[in-house]
XYZ file of N, CA and C in Angstrom:
816
model
N -50.610 -17.242 -37.612
C -50.643 -16.438 -39.503
C -50.957 -15.939 -40.601
N -50.833 -15.137 -41.131
C -51.599 -15.264 -42.478
C -50.152 -15.040 -42.502
N -50.958 -16.051 -44.181
C -49.923 -15.736 -45.679
C -49.042 -14.725 -46.412
N -49.494 -13.145 -45.333
C -48.867 -12.021 -45.892
C -47.795 -11.909 -45.168
N -48.160 -12.096 -43.875
C -47.006 -11.848 -42.666
C -46.446 -12.616 -42.392
N -46.084 -14.138 -42.745
C -45.126 -15.031 -43.329
C -44.621 -14.511 -44.796
N -45.462 -13.700 -45.216
C -44.357 -12.563 -46.626
C -43.566 -12.087 -46.391
N -43.581 -11.238 -45.345
C -42.789 -10.426 -45.216
C -41.990 -10.351 -43.919
N -41.451 -11.844 -43.956
C -41.128 -12.048 -42.415
C -39.559 -11.880 -42.528
N -38.769 -10.681 -41.654
C -37.377 -11.136 -41.472
C -36.697 -11.875 -41.999
N -35.625 -12.009 -42.552
C -35.065 -13.077 -42.840
C -33.779 -13.313 -41.436
N -33.684 -14.620 -41.340
C -33.398 -14.752 -39.448
C -31.883 -14.047 -39.496
N -30.595 -13.899 -40.602
C -29.691 -13.119 -40.064
C -30.264 -11.623 -40.004
N -30.906 -10.606 -40.358
C -30.995 -9.982 -40.335
C -32.275 -9.257 -38.768
N -33.295 -10.628 -38.531
C -33.200 -10.708 -37.316
C -32.312 -10.919 -36.340
N -31.366 -11.751 -36.363
C -30.372 -11.801 -35.529
C -28.809 -10.944 -35.121
N -28.715 -10.784 -36.163
C -27.329 -10.044 -36.940
C -27.124 -8.698 -36.200
N -27.975 -7.377 -36.664
C -27.782 -6.488 -36.584
C -27.867 -6.649 -34.911
N -29.130 -7.262 -34.312
C -29.668 -7.082 -33.180
C -27.680 -7.206 -32.342
N -27.145 -8.863 -32.494
C -26.366 -9.132 -31.805
C -24.382 -8.043 -31.607
N -24.320 -7.055 -33.277
C -23.784 -5.955 -33.582
C -24.612 -5.006 -32.572
N -25.442 -4.781 -31.715
C -25.630 -3.500 -31.157
C -25.737 -3.589 -30.290
N -25.640 -4.831 -29.596
C -25.139 -5.730 -27.871
C -23.725 -5.724 -27.860
N -23.147 -6.299 -29.001
C -21.728 -6.182 -28.433
C -20.782 -4.345 -28.151
N -22.047 -3.574 -29.507
C -21.634 -2.659 -28.284
C -22.287 -1.434 -27.791
N -23.319 -1.707 -27.447
C -23.724 -1.248 -25.644
C -23.481 -1.821 -25.019
N -22.510 -2.772 -24.642
C -22.016 -3.384 -23.158
C -20.292 -3.072 -23.999
N -19.896 -2.397 -24.887
C -18.686 -2.159 -25.000
C -19.038 -0.609 -23.897
N -19.637 0.461 -24.365
C -19.562 1.486 -23.927
C -20.424 1.653 -22.270
N -20.680 0.760 -22.315
C -21.035 0.749 -20.680
C -20.445 -0.091 -19.584
N -19.124 -0.381 -20.551
C -18.269 -1.442 -19.241
C -16.908 -0.605 -19.787
N -16.144 -0.369 -21.108
C -15.490 0.408 -21.419
C -15.224 1.924 -21.238
N -16.227 2.671 -20.894
C -15.942 4.585 -21.059
C -16.212 4.368 -19.400
N -16.488 4.103 -18.912
C -16.237 3.884 -17.091
C -15.408 3.938 -17.131
N -14.500 2.553 -17.483
C -13.051 1.564 -16.933
C -12.508 3.238 -17.356
N -12.543 3.699 -18.318
C -11.299 5.402 -18.776
C -11.768 6.204 -18.421
N -13.028 6.554 -17.358
C -13.593 7.974 -17.207
C -14.215 7.992 -15.812
N -14.060 6.577 -15.525
C -15.207 6.822 -13.813
C -16.581 6.832 -14.080
N -17.435 7.785 -13.278
C -18.541 7.406 -13.769
C -18.949 8.494 -14.578
N -18.300 9.691 -13.898
C -18.310 10.801 -14.646
C -18.684 9.864 -16.681
N -18.001 8.781 -17.491
C -17.910 8.174 -18.743
C -19.686 7.028 -17.775
N -19.363 6.472 -16.904
C -20.814 5.817 -17.183
C -22.043 6.326 -17.940
N -21.666 8.079 -17.310
C -23.176 8.824 -16.690
C -23.336 8.718 -18.419
N -22.286 9.093 -19.314
C -22.265 10.056 -19.935
C -22.289 8.851 -21.216
N -22.402 6.966 -20.873
C -22.315 5.858 -21.671
C -24.054 6.266 -21.991
N -23.934 5.940 -20.096
C -25.746 5.570 -20.356
C -26.348 6.349 -20.996
N -25.733 7.864 -20.849
C -27.185 8.680 -21.378
C -27.150 8.389 -22.876
N -25.885 8.502 -24.009
C -25.752 8.024 -24.477
C -26.598 6.848 -25.024
N -26.716 5.007 -24.418
C -27.082 3.955 -25.129
C -28.933 4.392 -24.419
N -30.170 5.400 -23.595
C -30.679 5.929 -23.104
C -31.495 6.712 -24.929
N -30.599 7.567 -25.010
C -31.422 8.624 -26.380
C -31.656 7.538 -27.496
N -30.295 7.046 -27.385
C -30.088 5.913 -28.482
C -32.179 5.503 -28.546
N -31.714 4.867 -27.928
C -33.187 3.762 -27.126
C -34.346 4.707 -27.785
N -33.820 5.763 -26.878
C -35.759 6.581 -27.329
C -35.787 7.292 -28.157
N -35.115 7.294 -29.137
C -35.050 7.479 -30.522
C -35.274 6.012 -31.555
N -34.936 5.302 -30.993
C -35.043 4.181 -31.663
C -37.083 3.795 -31.388
N -37.282 3.954 -29.930
C -38.716 3.098 -29.197
C -39.437 3.670 -30.850
N -39.424 5.024 -29.899
C -41.252 5.962 -30.664
C -40.534 5.511 -32.414
N -39.599 5.286 -33.277
C -39.392 5.080 -34.906
C -39.876 3.542 -34.518
N -39.491 2.490 -34.105
C -40.090 1.026 -34.527
C -41.423 1.292 -33.855
N -42.098 2.020 -33.184
C -43.443 0.950 -32.910
C -44.232 2.195 -33.120
N -43.713 3.161 -33.658
C -45.299 4.248 -34.162
C -45.235 5.024 -33.872
N -45.083 5.547 -32.878
C -45.985 6.317 -31.482
C -46.280 7.201 -32.410
N -48.213 7.663 -31.973
C -48.093 9.048 -32.408
C -47.680 10.161 -31.592
N -47.489 11.461 -32.405
C -47.461 12.187 -31.426
C -45.317 12.432 -31.328
N -44.695 12.626 -33.181
C -43.233 11.848 -32.684
C -42.017 12.338 -32.216
N -42.281 13.697 -32.414
C -41.663 14.705 -31.708
C -42.032 14.526 -30.881
N -42.924 15.092 -29.044
C -43.787 15.191 -28.526
C -42.796 13.462 -27.783
N -43.370 12.667 -27.830
C -43.165 11.699 -27.823
C -41.197 11.807 -27.966
N -40.933 12.119 -28.033
C -39.049 12.557 -28.600
C -38.595 12.845 -27.336
N -39.157 13.948 -27.508
C -38.832 15.271 -25.416
C -39.058 14.838 -24.682
N -39.869 13.543 -24.028
C -40.956 13.275 -23.265
C -39.582 12.041 -22.604
N -38.852 11.290 -23.892
C -38.567 9.570 -23.306
C -37.070 11.268 -22.961
N -36.461 12.112 -24.002
C -35.504 12.187 -24.017
C -35.167 12.806 -22.319
N -36.597 13.781 -21.774
C -36.217 14.227 -20.927
C -36.317 12.729 -19.792
N -36.944 12.335 -19.667
C -37.327 11.353 -18.702
C -35.603 10.043 -18.282
N -35.421 10.737 -19.490
C -33.219 9.553 -19.744
C -32.814 10.887 -18.761
N -32.660 11.128 -18.968
C -31.739 13.309 -18.749
C -32.547 12.731 -17.329
N -33.128 13.446 -16.171
C -33.578 13.952 -14.948
C -33.824 12.476 -14.277
N -33.558 11.340 -14.595
C -33.693 9.732 -14.276
C -32.391 9.547 -13.572
N -31.052 9.898 -15.075
C -29.939 10.270 -14.800
C -29.002 10.598 -12.782
N -29.149 11.656 -13.883
C -29.195 12.478 -12.847
C -29.283 12.669 -11.503
N -31.266 12.302 -11.385
C -31.745 11.682 -9.714
C -30.577 10.087 -9.357
N -30.269 9.114 -10.112
C -29.163 8.379 -9.582
C -28.001 9.344 -9.744
N -27.073 9.534 -10.231
C -25.852 10.376 -10.859
C -25.499 11.071 -9.600
N -26.675 12.531 -8.776
C -26.289 13.130 -7.895
C -26.231 13.490 -6.555
N -26.944 12.334 -6.194
C -26.980 12.051 -4.948
C -24.820 11.819 -4.258
N -25.415 11.228 -2.801
C -24.131 10.824 -1.842
C -24.685 9.430 -2.198
N -26.149 8.972 -1.979
C -26.462 7.893 -1.756
C -28.575 6.635 -2.244
N -28.279 7.065 -3.562
C -28.774 7.136 -4.599
C -29.847 5.549 -4.381
N -31.163 6.169 -4.715
C -32.836 4.650 -4.301
C -33.128 4.881 -5.827
N -33.195 3.949 -6.443
C -34.047 3.842 -7.133
C -35.640 4.091 -6.797
N -36.687 3.920 -5.458
C -37.929 4.930 -5.265
C -37.575 5.914 -5.884
N -36.458 7.374 -5.653
C -36.292 7.975 -6.524
C -36.946 8.971 -7.962
N -36.728 7.409 -8.679
C -37.167 7.237 -10.295
C -38.970 7.683 -9.979
N -39.687 7.737 -8.961
C -40.382 8.377 -9.238
C -41.205 9.256 -9.434
N -39.995 10.117 -8.718
C -40.039 11.726 -9.461
C -40.349 12.201 -10.615
N -39.135 10.849 -11.121
C -39.772 11.111 -13.139
C -40.778 10.847 -13.673
N -41.456 8.797 -12.938
C -42.186 8.263 -13.839
C -44.028 9.003 -13.195
N -43.615 9.817 -12.213
C -45.223 10.489 -11.575
C -45.441 10.942 -13.060
N -44.671 12.251 -12.913
C -44.490 13.176 -14.024
C -45.154 13.463 -15.007
N -43.673 12.266 -15.238
C -43.991 11.689 -16.680
C -45.358 11.057 -17.614
N -45.727 10.096 -16.447
C -46.838 9.910 -17.474
C -48.202 11.301 -17.381
N -48.160 11.847 -16.576
C -49.022 12.786 -16.845
C -48.377 14.165 -18.037
N -47.830 13.735 -18.298
C -46.997 14.791 -19.651
C -47.068 13.936 -20.602
N -48.080 12.799 -20.739
C -47.496 11.341 -21.246
C -49.312 11.576 -22.097
N -49.827 11.039 -21.026
C -51.083 11.934 -21.192
C -51.741 12.711 -21.589
N -51.819 14.335 -21.130
C -51.583 14.887 -22.103
C -51.180 15.534 -23.586
N -49.802 15.005 -23.866
C -49.316 15.046 -24.760
C -50.236 14.437 -26.491
N -50.456 13.391 -25.336
C -52.029 12.644 -26.203
C -52.448 12.868 -26.578
N -53.823 13.801 -25.511
C -54.977 14.573 -24.973
C -54.538 16.039 -26.390
N -53.393 16.469 -26.483
C -52.674 17.474 -26.832
C -53.323 17.178 -28.521
N -52.559 16.516 -29.542
C -52.907 15.676 -30.222
C -54.186 15.992 -31.260
N -54.379 16.976 -32.271
C -55.080 17.411 -33.430
C -56.382 15.822 -34.046
N -56.810 16.329 -33.668
C -58.162 14.940 -34.119
C -57.881 15.068 -35.333
N -58.136 13.530 -35.414
C -59.054 12.070 -35.487
C -57.751 11.801 -34.083
N -57.557 11.658 -32.906
C -56.438 11.550 -32.356
C -57.086 9.118 -32.481
N -56.038 9.237 -33.707
C -55.705 7.862 -33.856
C -55.343 7.369 -32.980
N -54.702 5.424 -32.905
C -53.701 4.719 -31.304
C -53.413 5.896 -30.271
N -54.993 6.549 -30.243
C -53.779 7.330 -28.819
C -53.791 6.682 -27.891
N -54.630 5.229 -27.402
C -54.721 4.241 -26.616
C -52.857 3.690 -26.236
N -52.609 2.945 -27.744
C -51.551 2.293 -28.108
C -49.997 3.681 -27.492
N -50.454 4.456 -28.656
C -49.488 6.110 -27.838
C -49.084 6.050 -26.776
N -50.011 5.985 -26.465
C -49.801 6.266 -24.707
C -48.687 4.667 -24.711
N -49.415 3.874 -24.190
C -48.524 2.828 -23.947
C -47.284 2.651 -23.953
N -47.388 3.097 -25.735
C -46.248 3.108 -25.527
C -44.929 3.749 -25.208
N -45.814 5.426 -25.113
C -44.313 6.462 -23.910
C -44.844 6.168 -22.525
N -45.030 5.001 -22.187
C -45.702 4.920 -20.612
C -44.343 4.214 -21.026
N -44.601 2.408 -21.610
C -43.738 1.623 -21.715
C -42.405 2.471 -21.644
N -41.557 3.659 -22.907
C -40.437 3.891 -23.377
C -39.507 4.593 -21.740
N -41.181 5.218 -20.085
C -40.145 5.707 -19.697
C -40.422 4.866 -18.339
N -40.968 4.381 -18.815
C -40.125 2.631 -17.261
C -38.957 2.041 -17.875
N -38.795 2.136 -18.813
C -37.215 1.558 -19.788
C -36.079 2.475 -19.313
N -36.234 3.705 -19.404
C -34.909 5.243 -19.380
C -35.507 4.909 -18.306
N -35.925 4.813 -17.244
C -35.896 4.806 -15.602
C -34.771 3.508 -15.078
N -35.785 3.072 -15.509
C -34.960 1.119 -15.381
C -33.488 1.206 -15.628
N -33.434 2.115 -16.847
C -32.063 1.741 -17.405
C -30.585 2.378 -15.893
N -31.412 3.471 -15.577
C -31.068 4.341 -14.902
C -30.368 3.626 -13.580
N -30.723 3.005 -12.742
C -30.674 2.138 -12.399
C -28.938 1.646 -12.545
N -28.348 1.272 -13.095
C -26.837 0.755 -13.453
C -25.793 2.278 -12.988
N -26.660 3.788 -12.313
C -25.952 3.983 -12.141
C -25.925 4.541 -10.165
N -26.382 3.610 -9.644
C -26.350 2.569 -8.320
C -25.474 3.441 -7.255
N -24.340 2.827 -8.509
C -23.441 2.083 -7.344
C -22.481 3.371 -6.800
N -22.562 5.202 -7.749
C -21.496 5.573 -6.969
C -20.772 5.689 -5.933
N -19.717 5.158 -6.773
C -18.150 5.157 -7.324
C -17.505 4.072 -6.638
N -18.582 3.187 -5.634
C -18.032 2.700 -4.730
C -17.223 1.049 -5.461
N -15.764 1.346 -5.246
C -15.547 0.683 -6.141
C -16.290 -1.198 -6.047
N -16.692 -1.914 -5.438
C -17.588 -2.884 -5.264
C -18.376 -3.160 -5.963
N -19.202 -1.675 -5.395
C -21.009 -1.256 -6.685
C -20.285 -1.073 -8.170
N -19.373 -0.739 -7.886
C -19.296 -0.585 -9.309
C -18.931 -1.406 -10.709
N -17.482 -2.674 -9.921
C -18.008 -4.602 -10.546
C -19.069 -5.256 -10.760
N -19.617 -4.628 -9.627
C -21.485 -5.667 -9.436
C -22.508 -4.912 -10.262
N -22.090 -3.942 -11.439
C -22.310 -2.497 -12.329
C -21.441 -3.710 -13.641
N -20.476 -3.438 -13.708
C -19.702 -4.146 -14.622
C -20.306 -5.386 -15.261
N -20.291 -6.654 -13.316
C -20.676 -7.644 -14.167
C -21.846 -7.857 -14.602
N -23.357 -6.818 -13.757
C -24.787 -6.983 -14.687
C -24.902 -7.124 -15.897
N -23.143 -6.046 -16.746
C -23.477 -5.114 -18.178
C -23.377 -6.263 -18.901
N -22.123 -7.152 -17.889
C -21.630 -8.116 -19.410
C -22.582 -9.733 -19.220
N -22.706 -10.181 -17.795
C -23.916 -11.470 -17.867
C -24.700 -10.522 -18.981
N -25.237 -9.496 -19.278
C -26.483 -9.567 -19.911
C -26.084 -9.502 -21.489
N -25.360 -9.166 -21.376
C -24.521 -9.223 -22.843
C -24.489 -10.523 -23.252
N -23.074 -11.025 -22.786
C -22.696 -12.333 -22.970
C -24.185 -12.553 -23.554
N -24.954 -13.333 -21.973
C -26.381 -13.670 -22.914
C -26.912 -13.445 -23.959
N -28.034 -12.107 -23.879
C -27.685 -12.066 -25.568
C -27.211 -12.350 -26.542
N -25.972 -12.148 -26.608
C -24.849 -12.728 -27.405
C -25.451 -14.233 -27.976
N -24.995 -15.010 -26.790
C -25.009 -15.928 -27.440
C -26.611 -16.760 -27.588
N -27.109 -15.833 -26.756
C -28.509 -15.810 -27.383
C -29.024 -15.685 -29.072
N -28.585 -14.434 -29.785
C -29.240 -14.294 -31.414
C -27.813 -15.196 -32.355
N -26.738 -15.578 -31.283
C -25.779 -16.598 -32.699
C -26.464 -18.490 -32.456
N -27.430 -17.998 -30.756
C -27.836 -19.600 -31.105
C -28.917 -19.734 -32.735
N -29.624 -18.838 -32.294
C -30.888 -18.754 -32.625
C -31.091 -18.462 -34.149
N -29.777 -17.874 -34.054
C -29.462 -17.837 -35.724
C -28.980 -19.226 -36.330
N -28.204 -19.959 -36.181
C -27.977 -21.023 -36.198
C -29.014 -22.422 -35.774
N -29.787 -22.783 -34.890
C -30.713 -23.346 -34.991
C -31.688 -22.286 -33.865
N -33.013 -21.948 -34.150
C -33.894 -21.414 -33.570
C -34.799 -22.875 -33.277
N -34.092 -23.853 -32.277
C -35.173 -24.868 -32.137
C -34.853 -25.605 -30.619
N -35.772 -25.685 -29.631
C -37.307 -25.600 -30.728
C -38.188 -24.125 -30.388
N -38.574 -24.435 -31.922
C -39.396 -22.400 -31.675
C -40.370 -22.620 -30.913
N -39.866 -21.251 -30.297
C -41.045 -20.681 -29.123
C -42.181 -20.778 -29.742
N -42.976 -19.774 -31.014
C -43.752 -19.406 -31.973
C -43.405 -19.370 -33.681
N -44.277 -19.535 -33.431
C -44.233 -19.727 -35.247
C -44.153 -17.832 -35.212
N -42.658 -18.297 -36.847
C -42.845 -16.726 -36.686
C -42.017 -15.299 -36.475
N -41.630 -16.546 -35.093
C -40.404 -15.937 -34.812
C -39.434 -16.509 -34.292
N -37.653 -16.679 -35.184
C -36.915 -17.046 -34.704
C -35.816 -17.145 -33.446
N -36.938 -18.177 -33.147
C -36.532 -18.049 -31.496
C -37.138 -19.377 -30.867
N -35.942 -20.384 -29.729
C -35.818 -21.434 -29.451
C -35.169 -21.734 -28.160
N -35.617 -22.518 -27.489
C -35.390 -22.806 -26.269
C -34.229 -23.847 -25.775
N -33.356 -23.655 -27.001
C -31.913 -23.978 -27.011
C -31.290 -22.835 -26.540
N -31.721 -21.497 -27.213
C -30.727 -20.013 -27.126
C -31.192 -19.817 -25.459
N -32.416 -20.186 -25.604
C -32.405 -19.177 -24.139
C -32.517 -20.257 -23.758
N -31.917 -21.899 -23.084
C -31.125 -22.499 -22.148
C -29.256 -21.737 -22.375
N -29.584 -21.917 -23.034
C -27.303 -21.305 -23.570
C -27.352 -20.445 -22.755
N -28.524 -18.916 -23.318
C -28.284 -17.838 -23.212
C -28.020 -17.812 -21.451
N -28.868 -18.489 -20.732
C -28.586 -18.029 -19.028
C -27.696 -18.882 -18.607
N -27.128 -19.714 -18.906
C -26.019 -20.660 -18.830
C -24.991 -19.907 -19.126
N -24.605 -19.483 -20.025
C -23.527 -18.414 -20.280
C -23.551 -17.028 -19.437
N -25.083 -16.608 -18.836
C -24.968 -15.287 -18.051
C -23.926 -15.780 -17.207
N -24.343 -17.045 -16.123
C -23.961 -17.716 -15.261
C -22.423 -18.301 -15.078
N -22.058 -18.113 -16.161
C -20.644 -18.324 -16.508
C -19.665 -17.423 -16.192
N -20.209 -16.200 -17.340
C -19.858 -15.154 -16.596
C -20.025 -13.995 -14.915
N -21.068 -14.823 -14.352
C -21.205 -14.504 -13.400
C -20.580 -14.861 -12.069
N -19.956 -16.031 -12.281
C -18.937 -17.465 -11.802
C -17.482 -16.986 -11.843
N -17.604 -16.430 -13.424
C -15.868 -15.854 -13.198
C -15.807 -14.598 -13.034
N -16.816 -13.852 -12.866
C -15.701 -12.174 -12.415
C -16.658 -12.992 -11.055
N -16.868 -13.546 -9.852
C -17.378 -13.403 -8.841
C -16.133 -13.484 -7.609
N -16.042 -12.987 -6.048
C -14.642 -12.350 -5.368
C -14.099 -13.676 -4.802
N -13.332 -14.077 -4.895
C -12.399 -15.770 -4.877
C -13.098 -16.028 -3.227
N -13.555 -17.136 -2.385
C -13.824 -17.521 -1.160
C -14.419 -18.548 -1.411
N -15.317 -18.481 -0.200
C -16.222 -20.142 -0.703
C -16.768 -20.219 -1.689
N -17.429 -21.715 -1.042
C -18.681 -22.201 -1.701
C -18.993 -21.264 -1.904
N -20.233 -21.195 -1.043
C -21.562 -19.976 -1.402
C -21.180 -18.666 -1.889
N -19.504 -17.788 -2.186
C -19.777 -17.235 -2.725
C -19.908 -18.015 -4.323
N -19.774 -18.813 -5.179
C -19.905 -19.568 -6.289
C -20.643 -19.837 -6.553
N -21.735 -20.299 -5.248
C -23.254 -19.863 -5.743
C -24.107 -19.172 -5.596
N -23.560 -18.098 -4.919
C -25.248 -16.623 -5.132
C -24.431 -16.219 -5.970
N -23.106 -16.438 -6.633
C -23.173 -16.158 -7.985
C -23.433 -16.033 -9.386
N -23.818 -17.559 -9.122
C -24.723 -18.938 -9.514
C -26.060 -18.300 -10.516
N -26.195 -18.718 -8.587
C -27.663 -17.700 -8.599
C -28.274 -16.283 -9.141
N -27.498 -15.575 -8.982
C -27.635 -14.534 -9.573
C -27.589 -14.302 -11.105
N -26.571 -15.038 -11.156
C -26.248 -14.737 -12.610
C -27.556 -14.975 -13.435
N -27.423 -16.855 -13.563
C -28.199 -16.971 -14.248
C -30.191 -16.018 -13.889
N -30.568 -15.095 -12.471
C -31.398 -15.009 -12.508
C -31.250 -14.114 -13.872
N -30.316 -12.980 -13.663
C -30.215 -11.046 -14.585
C -30.142 -12.005 -15.672
N -29.510 -13.292 -16.300
C -29.590 -14.107 -17.593
C -30.798 -13.802 -17.906
N -31.162 -14.823 -17.249
C -32.563 -14.884 -17.266
C -33.522 -14.248 -17.982
N -33.747 -12.972 -17.580
C -34.631 -11.612 -17.229
C -34.966 -11.366 -18.092
N -33.009 -11.337 -18.737
C -32.985 -11.035 -20.157
C -32.829 -11.105 -21.704
N -32.806 -12.822 -20.966
C -32.644 -13.493 -22.167
C -34.422 -13.322 -23.026
N -36.024 -13.360 -22.076
C -36.759 -13.190 -22.411
C -37.651 -12.205 -22.472
N -36.924 -11.232 -21.734
C -37.543 -10.174 -23.137
C -36.575 -9.918 -23.941
N -34.908 -10.210 -24.549
C -34.693 -10.731 -26.157
C -35.876 -10.963 -26.299
N -37.134 -12.115 -26.261
C -37.443 -13.502 -26.897
C -38.514 -12.869 -27.323
N -39.445 -11.672 -25.712
C -40.349 -10.170 -26.272
C -40.065 -9.747 -27.165
N -38.991 -8.800 -27.433
C -38.753 -7.449 -28.248
C -38.748 -8.867 -29.429
N -38.125 -10.297 -29.343
C -37.720 -10.697 -30.909
C -39.947 -10.395 -32.135
N -40.205 -10.523 -31.172
C -42.268 -10.324 -31.245
C -41.755 -9.332 -31.716
N -41.793 -8.208 -31.010
C -42.233 -6.992 -31.633
C -41.537 -6.943 -32.990
N -40.258 -7.438 -32.482
C -39.760 -7.477 -35.080
C -40.744 -8.443 -34.878
N -41.313 -9.423 -35.079
C -41.693 -10.148 -36.198
C -43.217 -9.895 -36.578
N -44.064 -8.602 -35.781
C -45.146 -8.116 -35.609
C -44.805 -6.658 -36.828
N -42.934 -6.117 -36.310
C -43.303 -4.595 -37.465
C -41.151 -5.549 -38.113
N -41.679 -6.622 -39.648
C -40.993 -6.762 -40.365
C -39.709 -6.055 -41.219
N -39.270 -4.858 -40.195
C -38.923 -3.851 -41.175
C -37.295 -3.730 -40.876
N -36.336 -3.514 -42.144
C -35.387 -3.150 -41.737
C -34.920 -1.764 -41.889
N -33.875 -2.509 -40.520
C -33.239 -0.441 -40.137
C -32.815 -0.390 -39.365
N -32.359 0.527 -38.225
C -31.008 0.513 -37.510
C -31.961 0.835 -36.655
N -33.302 1.067 -36.169
C -34.351 1.226 -34.887
C -34.509 -0.185 -34.496
N -35.552 -1.659 -35.281
C -35.727 -2.192 -34.115
C -34.688 -3.119 -33.470
N -33.465 -3.377 -34.296
C -31.906 -3.457 -33.186
C -31.891 -3.099 -32.591
N -31.588 -2.000 -32.564
C -31.560 -1.513 -31.085
C -32.433 -1.193 -29.897
N -34.203 -0.827 -30.737
C -34.999 -2.404 -29.678
C -34.162 -3.386 -28.970
N -34.245 -4.118 -29.415
C -33.638 -5.979 -29.650
C -32.155 -5.602 -28.613
N -31.768 -4.743 -28.057
C -30.607 -4.759 -27.989
C -30.267 -4.105 -26.087
N -31.134 -3.068 -26.504
C -31.067 -2.588 -24.812
C -32.756 -2.676 -24.174
N -34.080 -2.825 -24.580
C -34.408 -4.032 -23.265
C -33.821 -4.103 -22.595
N -33.302 -5.146 -22.653
C -33.214 -6.595 -21.969
C -32.013 -5.614 -20.930
N -31.509 -5.005 -21.744
C -30.827 -4.218 -20.578
C -31.300 -3.692 -19.144
N -32.481 -3.559 -20.009
C -33.096 -2.029 -18.545
C -33.847 -2.829 -17.663
N -34.721 -4.081 -18.256
C -35.368 -5.606 -17.838
C -34.337 -5.372 -16.704
N -32.847 -6.392 -16.958
C -31.608 -6.868 -15.712
C -31.734 -5.790 -14.914
N -31.599 -4.850 -14.399
C -30.573 -4.143 -14.163
C -31.476 -3.692 -12.486
N -32.960 -3.438 -12.095
C -32.887 -4.215 -11.386
C -33.740 -4.843 -10.557
N -33.674 -6.336 -11.720
C -33.291 -7.174 -11.040
C -31.541 -7.253 -10.590
N -31.065 -7.641 -10.860
C -29.480 -7.260 -10.192
C -29.918 -6.643 -9.193
N -29.780 -5.151 -8.908
C -30.170 -4.186 -8.170
C -30.252 -4.670 -7.004
N -31.779 -5.065 -7.204
C -32.775 -6.666 -5.380
C -32.251 -7.362 -5.477
N -31.299 -8.000 -5.811
C -30.736 -9.345 -6.040
C -29.594 -8.977 -4.835
N -28.147 -7.660 -5.155
C -27.518 -6.772 -4.783
C -27.640 -6.917 -3.582
N -28.294 -5.995 -3.324
C -29.391 -5.736 -2.047
C -29.744 -6.440 -0.907
N -30.707 -7.541 -1.180
C -30.658 -8.945 -0.213
C -29.349 -9.605 -0.256
N -28.490 -9.789 -0.609
C -27.547 -9.938 -0.396
C -26.010 -9.839 0.634
N -26.937 -8.688 0.877
C -25.764 -7.308 2.015
C -26.527 -7.637 2.894
């Protein structure tokens, strides 16, 4: 890393505290609103989170074609949510209906930009990544009103939220052993984040035999591990674009939820 890059590095508190605050807000929205308003509340809360991510992602990554990228991301979020919320038995495979046309629209959008089309490939990649993230978040709607499935979704959100919060707070105090120069992330926080996720998953398990506890621990470790690793990856983005504001903390907080949602769904299906 160059000397100039080190000079612009965000303070550790600015890197972690805003993201930790957004994690708390997102977790409260995704668990609290459905507890009060049921399935419509879950849909509304998730859509708010997705639209916030769309705006933050386009702002933080500097995608060219700002307005069009916002429109594509918002349309993908709404379409993905409706595909998961309206059918009686939604399946994540149905999200291809959003991802396929979304890719075509993203390509046409970048082609339609006025010349010179700078950073076309990077901007296209950013929009495609955004499509994948908002679609992955929609997997949290697959519970379809089933009480056990609703509890499983809430557990997933809590596992991810607690793992992310522990990771940020530990790295705020002691980011050691440091994973990469200029990225205030350490292996200790990664390990403790996974352990915290395991603890949440085990505590929320349905009381039963030892195998139930082992299954809950395994699921919690996998979901928390994915979320914690993606959170570290998001910190690389912050290190590359060290700027204060609202956008980067939202990206840091929400993208790990998106990465963990399909993993949790897959593990739930294998346990049936």
